[in-house]
């Protein structure tokens, strides 16, 4: 069943279609919010709250654009609202990248190298302004097109391209700098 059909069923009161729709898009919304929040428990809470908003506002979805983009727009706005809130001001959270589990057997050294690289990327992403980090996460972790990112972030396509270019440039500089610092530290 397509999203549009599920939405029509939900608007007529179908609980089972609601469950199907949430299950279908849960991983997408959760992984995006986890990358934004960097905290599993917080991401779970934000995801649950985002889906409440999504379901409460289904009647406002006009069917233009992909439903996943619409979901991520609501999730993004909800996360931004949370981070501006007093609840967030009382907590300190760092942004983390999603930890991928190794699918194949790897040597211990390659696992450590991969974890170290993730840590460096996570630190580099933390340096970026929120709007650049958000654009990079949507593009490279959620595989979204520029036009979709523009809709989700309420920005123009040229602004999204600029955010991506500048953010990637900053990431590259940061990662190169940390690599040089490491070499200098080790005397290489």
PDB file of C-alpha atoms in Angstrom:
ATOM      1  CA  UNK A   1       0.000   0.000   0.000  1.00  0.00           C
ATOM      2  CA  UNK A   2       1.382   3.446  -0.911  1.00  0.00           C
ATOM      3  CA  UNK A   3       1.784   6.259   1.606  1.00  0.00           C
ATOM      4  CA  UNK A   4      -1.083   8.213   0.031  1.00  0.00           C
ATOM      5  CA  UNK A   5      -3.446   5.261   0.459  1.00  0.00           C
ATOM      6  CA  UNK A   6      -2.341   4.756   4.072  1.00  0.00           C
ATOM      7  CA  UNK A   7      -2.884   8.448   4.800  1.00  0.00           C
ATOM      8  CA  UNK A   8      -6.385   8.307   3.327  1.00  0.00           C
ATOM      9  CA  UNK A   9      -7.140   5.243   5.506  1.00  0.00           C
ATOM     10  CA  UNK A  10      -5.727   6.956   8.595  1.00  0.00           C
ATOM     11  CA  UNK A  11      -7.846  10.051   7.972  1.00  0.00           C
ATOM     12  CA  UNK A  12     -10.871   7.699   7.880  1.00  0.00           C
ATOM     13  CA  UNK A  13      -9.814   6.321  11.284  1.00  0.00           C
ATOM     14  CA  UNK A  14      -7.718   3.234  10.491  1.00  0.00           C
ATOM     15  CA  UNK A  15      -5.361   2.395  13.366  1.00  0.00           C
ATOM     16  CA  UNK A  16      -3.682  -0.435  11.447  1.00  0.00           C
ATOM     17  CA  UNK A  17      -2.752   1.918   8.573  1.00  0.00           C
ATOM     18  CA  UNK A  18      -1.367   4.311  11.160  1.00  0.00           C
ATOM     19  CA  UNK A  19       0.894   1.581  12.532  1.00  0.00           C
ATOM     20  CA  UNK A  20       2.064   0.637   9.035  1.00  0.00           C
ATOM     21  CA  UNK A  21       2.874   4.246   8.146  1.00  0.00           C
ATOM     22  CA  UNK A  22       4.797   4.827  11.394  1.00  0.00           C
ATOM     23  CA  UNK A  23       6.724   1.551  11.021  1.00  0.00           C
ATOM     24  CA  UNK A  24       7.564   2.418   7.417  1.00  0.00           C
ATOM     25  CA  UNK A  25       9.103   5.802   8.267  1.00  0.00           C
ATOM     26  CA  UNK A  26      10.263   5.279  11.859  1.00  0.00           C
ATOM     27  CA  UNK A  27      13.853   4.324  11.053  1.00  0.00           C
ATOM     28  CA  UNK A  28      14.273   7.312   8.723  1.00  0.00           C
ATOM     29  CA  UNK A  29      12.999   9.819  11.301  1.00  0.00           C
ATOM     30  CA  UNK A  30      14.807   8.191  14.227  1.00  0.00           C
ATOM     31  CA  UNK A  31      18.171   8.005  12.456  1.00  0.00           C
ATOM     32  CA  UNK A  32      17.902  11.651  11.379  1.00  0.00           C
ATOM     33  CA  UNK A  33      17.007  12.787  14.898  1.00  0.00           C
ATOM     34  CA  UNK A  34      19.693  10.592  16.441  1.00  0.00           C
ATOM     35  CA  UNK A  35      22.308  12.217  14.240  1.00  0.00           C
ATOM     36  CA  UNK A  36      20.958  15.642  15.176  1.00  0.00           C
ATOM     37  CA  UNK A  37      20.753  14.916  18.912  1.00  0.00           C
ATOM     38  CA  UNK A  38      23.592  12.455  19.387  1.00  0.00           C
ATOM     39  CA  UNK A  39      21.771  10.790  22.252  1.00  0.00           C
ATOM     40  CA  UNK A  40      19.757   7.600  21.791  1.00  0.00           C
ATOM     41  CA  UNK A  41      17.249   8.257  24.545  1.00  0.00           C
ATOM     42  CA  UNK A  42      16.681  11.835  23.447  1.00  0.00           C
ATOM     43  CA  UNK A  43      16.327  10.696  19.829  1.00  0.00           C
ATOM     44  CA  UNK A  44      13.720   8.124  20.867  1.00  0.00           C
ATOM     45  CA  UNK A  45      11.749  10.811  22.714  1.00  0.00           C
ATOM     46  CA  UNK A  46      12.033  13.289  19.857  1.00  0.00           C
ATOM     47  CA  UNK A  47      11.005  10.608  17.352  1.00  0.00           C
ATOM     48  CA  UNK A  48       7.916   9.701  19.354  1.00  0.00           C
ATOM     49  CA  UNK A  49       6.962  13.372  19.683  1.00  0.00           C
ATOM     50  CA  UNK A  50       7.648  13.991  15.974  1.00  0.00           C
ATOM     51  CA  UNK A  51       5.341  11.117  14.998  1.00  0.00           C
ATOM     52  CA  UNK A  52       2.607  12.490  17.214  1.00  0.00           C
ATOM     53  CA  UNK A  53       2.933  15.765  15.298  1.00  0.00           C
ATOM     54  CA  UNK A  54       3.083  13.946  11.966  1.00  0.00           C
ATOM     55  CA  UNK A  55      -0.065  11.966  12.692  1.00  0.00           C
ATOM     56  CA  UNK A  56      -1.905  14.975  14.115  1.00  0.00           C
ATOM     57  CA  UNK A  57      -1.099  16.989  10.994  1.00  0.00           C
ATOM     58  CA  UNK A  58      -1.705  14.342   8.306  1.00  0.00           C
ATOM     59  CA  UNK A  59      -4.688  16.316   7.066  1.00  0.00           C
ATOM     60  CA  UNK A  60      -2.299  19.139   6.151  1.00  0.00           C
ATOM     61  CA  UNK A  61      -0.129  16.927   3.935  1.00  0.00           C
ATOM     62  CA  UNK A  62      -1.101  17.884   0.400  1.00  0.00           C
ATOM     63  CA  UNK A  63       0.710  15.090  -1.423  1.00  0.00           C
ATOM     64  CA  UNK A  64       3.124  17.410  -3.181  1.00  0.00           C
ATOM     65  CA  UNK A  65       6.646  16.141  -2.719  1.00  0.00           C
ATOM     66  CA  UNK A  66       7.666  12.925  -1.061  1.00  0.00           C
ATOM     67  CA  UNK A  67       6.029  12.004   2.227  1.00  0.00           C
ATOM     68  CA  UNK A  68       9.442  11.206   3.718  1.00  0.00           C
ATOM     69  CA  UNK A  69      10.527  14.806   3.051  1.00  0.00           C
ATOM     70  CA  UNK A  70       7.403  16.051   4.788  1.00  0.00           C
ATOM     71  CA  UNK A  71       8.134  13.782   7.782  1.00  0.00           C
ATOM     72  CA  UNK A  72      11.727  14.988   7.980  1.00  0.00           C
ATOM     73  CA  UNK A  73      10.556  18.608   7.805  1.00  0.00           C
ATOM     74  CA  UNK A  74       8.365  18.058  10.849  1.00  0.00           C
ATOM     75  CA  UNK A  75      11.141  16.120  12.623  1.00  0.00           C
ATOM     76  CA  UNK A  76      13.681  18.843  11.826  1.00  0.00           C
ATOM     77  CA  UNK A  77      11.409  21.618  13.055  1.00  0.00           C
ATOM     78  CA  UNK A  78      10.583  19.664  16.188  1.00  0.00           C
ATOM     79  CA  UNK A  79      14.287  19.113  16.932  1.00  0.00           C
ATOM     80  CA  UNK A  80      15.054  22.798  16.371  1.00  0.00           C
ATOM     81  CA  UNK A  81      12.232  23.757  18.728  1.00  0.00           C
ATOM     82  CA  UNK A  82      13.546  21.333  21.346  1.00  0.00           C
ATOM     83  CA  UNK A  83      17.117  22.641  21.095  1.00  0.00           C
ATOM     84  CA  UNK A  84      15.830  26.183  21.618  1.00  0.00           C
ATOM     85  CA  UNK A  85      13.715  25.111  24.603  1.00  0.00           C
ATOM     86  CA  UNK A  86      14.509  25.376  28.301  1.00  0.00           C
ATOM     87  CA  UNK A  87      14.457  21.584  28.574  1.00  0.00           C
ATOM     88  CA  UNK A  88      17.462  21.411  26.282  1.00  0.00           C
ATOM     89  CA  UNK A  89      19.224  24.322  27.962  1.00  0.00           C
ATOM     90  CA  UNK A  90      19.214  22.296  31.181  1.00  0.00           C
ATOM     91  CA  UNK A  91      20.871  19.324  29.483  1.00  0.00           C
ATOM     92  CA  UNK A  92      24.119  19.161  27.590  1.00  0.00           C
ATOM     93  CA  UNK A  93      24.095  16.891  24.591  1.00  0.00           C
ATOM     94  CA  UNK A  94      26.705  16.343  21.937  1.00  0.00           C
ATOM     95  CA  UNK A  95      26.010  15.381  18.368  1.00  0.00           C
ATOM     96  CA  UNK A  96      27.022  11.905  17.344  1.00  0.00           C
ATOM     97  CA  UNK A  97      27.076   9.976  14.145  1.00  0.00           C
ATOM     98  CA  UNK A  98      25.092   6.782  14.005  1.00  0.00           C
ATOM     99  CA  UNK A  99      27.272   3.809  14.934  1.00  0.00           C
ATOM    100  CA  UNK A 100      27.147   1.224  12.201  1.00  0.00           C
ATOM    101  CA  UNK A 101      27.692  -2.373  13.180  1.00  0.00           C
ATOM    102  CA  UNK A 102      30.321  -4.321  11.299  1.00  0.00           C
ATOM    103  CA  UNK A 103      28.612  -6.719   8.872  1.00  0.00           C
ATOM    104  CA  UNK A 104      31.703  -8.797   8.181  1.00  0.00           C
ATOM    105  CA  UNK A 105      34.622 -10.055  10.214  1.00  0.00           C
ATOM    106  CA  UNK A 106      37.273  -7.366  10.501  1.00  0.00           C
ATOM    107  CA  UNK A 107      40.678  -7.339  12.069  1.00  0.00           C
ATOM    108  CA  UNK A 108      40.874  -5.642  15.437  1.00  0.00           C
ATOM    109  CA  UNK A 109      43.081  -2.862  14.059  1.00  0.00           C
ATOM    110  CA  UNK A 110      40.660  -2.054  11.221  1.00  0.00           C
ATOM    111  CA  UNK A 111      37.787  -1.852  13.715  1.00  0.00           C
ATOM    112  CA  UNK A 112      39.783   0.589  15.844  1.00  0.00           C
ATOM    113  CA  UNK A 113      40.715   2.625  12.759  1.00  0.00           C
ATOM    114  CA  UNK A 114      37.076   2.778  11.657  1.00  0.00           C
ATOM    115  CA  UNK A 115      35.943   3.832  15.148  1.00  0.00           C
ATOM    116  CA  UNK A 116      38.680   6.471  15.275  1.00  0.00           C
ATOM    117  CA  UNK A 117      37.602   7.853  11.873  1.00  0.00           C
ATOM    118  CA  UNK A 118      33.964   7.991  13.067  1.00  0.00           C
ATOM    119  CA  UNK A 119      35.071   9.876  16.143  1.00  0.00           C
ATOM    120  CA  UNK A 120      36.992  12.380  13.985  1.00  0.00           C
ATOM    121  CA  UNK A 121      33.997  12.883  11.676  1.00  0.00           C
ATOM    122  CA  UNK A 122      31.697  13.295  14.673  1.00  0.00           C
ATOM    123  CA  UNK A 123      33.994  15.934  16.134  1.00  0.00           C
ATOM    124  CA  UNK A 124      34.234  17.675  12.769  1.00  0.00           C
ATOM    125  CA  UNK A 125      30.442  17.734  12.397  1.00  0.00           C
ATOM    126  CA  UNK A 126      30.165  19.224  15.893  1.00  0.00           C
ATOM    127  CA  UNK A 127      32.235  22.189  14.757  1.00  0.00           C
ATOM    128  CA  UNK A 128      29.797  23.070  11.970  1.00  0.00           C
ATOM    129  CA  UNK A 129      26.926  25.498  12.438  1.00  0.00           C
ATOM    130  CA  UNK A 130      23.570  23.720  12.824  1.00  0.00           C
ATOM    131  CA  UNK A 131      22.324  24.698   9.357  1.00  0.00           C
ATOM    132  CA  UNK A 132      25.400  23.230   7.623  1.00  0.00           C
ATOM    133  CA  UNK A 133      25.371  20.069   9.743  1.00  0.00           C
ATOM    134  CA  UNK A 134      21.657  19.579   9.008  1.00  0.00           C
ATOM    135  CA  UNK A 135      22.200  19.945   5.244  1.00  0.00           C
ATOM    136  CA  UNK A 136      25.101  17.459   5.305  1.00  0.00           C
ATOM    137  CA  UNK A 137      23.150  14.928   7.379  1.00  0.00           C
ATOM    138  CA  UNK A 138      20.140  15.136   5.068  1.00  0.00           C
ATOM    139  CA  UNK A 139      22.276  14.860   1.921  1.00  0.00           C
ATOM    140  CA  UNK A 140      24.792  12.201   2.898  1.00  0.00           C
ATOM    141  CA  UNK A 141      23.036  10.219   5.628  1.00  0.00           C
ATOM    142  CA  UNK A 142      19.453  10.421   4.384  1.00  0.00           C
ATOM    143  CA  UNK A 143      20.335  10.456   0.688  1.00  0.00           C
ATOM    144  CA  UNK A 144      18.090  13.418  -0.084  1.00  0.00           C
ATOM    145  CA  UNK A 145      18.179  15.575  -3.205  1.00  0.00           C
ATOM    146  CA  UNK A 146      18.960  19.287  -3.025  1.00  0.00           C
ATOM    147  CA  UNK A 147      15.319  20.153  -3.762  1.00  0.00           C
ATOM    148  CA  UNK A 148      14.123  17.906  -0.921  1.00  0.00           C
ATOM    149  CA  UNK A 149      16.626  19.409   1.510  1.00  0.00           C
ATOM    150  CA  UNK A 150      15.435  22.866   0.488  1.00  0.00           C
ATOM    151  CA  UNK A 151      11.833  21.909   1.345  1.00  0.00           C
ATOM    152  CA  UNK A 152      12.816  20.282   4.655  1.00  0.00           C
ATOM    153  CA  UNK A 153      14.959  23.215   5.791  1.00  0.00           C
ATOM    154  CA  UNK A 154      12.749  25.924   4.295  1.00  0.00           C
ATOM    155  CA  UNK A 155      15.652  27.314   2.272  1.00  0.00           C
ATOM    156  CA  UNK A 156      16.321  27.900  -1.416  1.00  0.00           C
ATOM    157  CA  UNK A 157      18.208  25.303  -3.439  1.00  0.00           C
ATOM    158  CA  UNK A 158      21.116  27.715  -3.906  1.00  0.00           C
ATOM    159  CA  UNK A 159      21.268  28.221  -0.131  1.00  0.00           C
ATOM    160  CA  UNK A 160      21.341  24.448   0.404  1.00  0.00           C
ATOM    161  CA  UNK A 161      24.141  24.085  -2.173  1.00  0.00           C
ATOM    162  CA  UNK A 162      26.070  26.853  -0.451  1.00  0.00           C
ATOM    163  CA  UNK A 163      25.570  25.252   2.976  1.00  0.00           C
ATOM    164  CA  UNK A 164      26.761  21.908   1.651  1.00  0.00           C
ATOM    165  CA  UNK A 165      29.800  23.382  -0.089  1.00  0.00           C
ATOM    166  CA  UNK A 166      30.821  25.491   2.892  1.00  0.00           C
ATOM    167  CA  UNK A 167      30.119  22.709   5.388  1.00  0.00           C
ATOM    168  CA  UNK A 168      32.085  20.134   3.413  1.00  0.00           C
ATOM    169  CA  UNK A 169      34.944  22.610   3.041  1.00  0.00           C
ATOM    170  CA  UNK A 170      35.006  23.142   6.800  1.00  0.00           C
ATOM    171  CA  UNK A 171      34.863  19.384   7.400  1.00  0.00           C
ATOM    172  CA  UNK A 172      37.783  18.831   5.050  1.00  0.00           C
ATOM    173  CA  UNK A 173      39.843  21.549   6.731  1.00  0.00           C
ATOM    174  CA  UNK A 174      39.047  20.217  10.190  1.00  0.00           C
ATOM    175  CA  UNK A 175      39.831  16.613   9.272  1.00  0.00           C
ATOM    176  CA  UNK A 176      43.067  17.585   7.502  1.00  0.00           C
ATOM    177  CA  UNK A 177      44.090  19.720  10.470  1.00  0.00           C
ATOM    178  CA  UNK A 178      43.420  16.913  12.953  1.00  0.00           C
ATOM    179  CA  UNK A 179      45.369  14.495  10.736  1.00  0.00           C
ATOM    180  CA  UNK A 180      48.324  16.915  10.653  1.00  0.00           C
ATOM    181  CA  UNK A 181      48.106  17.409  14.422  1.00  0.00           C
ATOM    182  CA  UNK A 182      48.186  13.642  14.888  1.00  0.00           C
ATOM    183  CA  UNK A 183      51.254  13.308  12.627  1.00  0.00           C
ATOM    184  CA  UNK A 184      53.030  16.121  14.488  1.00  0.00           C
ATOM    185  CA  UNK A 185      52.144  14.531  17.824  1.00  0.00           C
ATOM    186  CA  UNK A 186      53.594  11.196  16.704  1.00  0.00           C
ATOM    187  CA  UNK A 187      56.672  12.851  15.175  1.00  0.00           C
ATOM    188  CA  UNK A 188      55.958  11.574  11.644  1.00  0.00           C
TER     189      UNK A 188
END
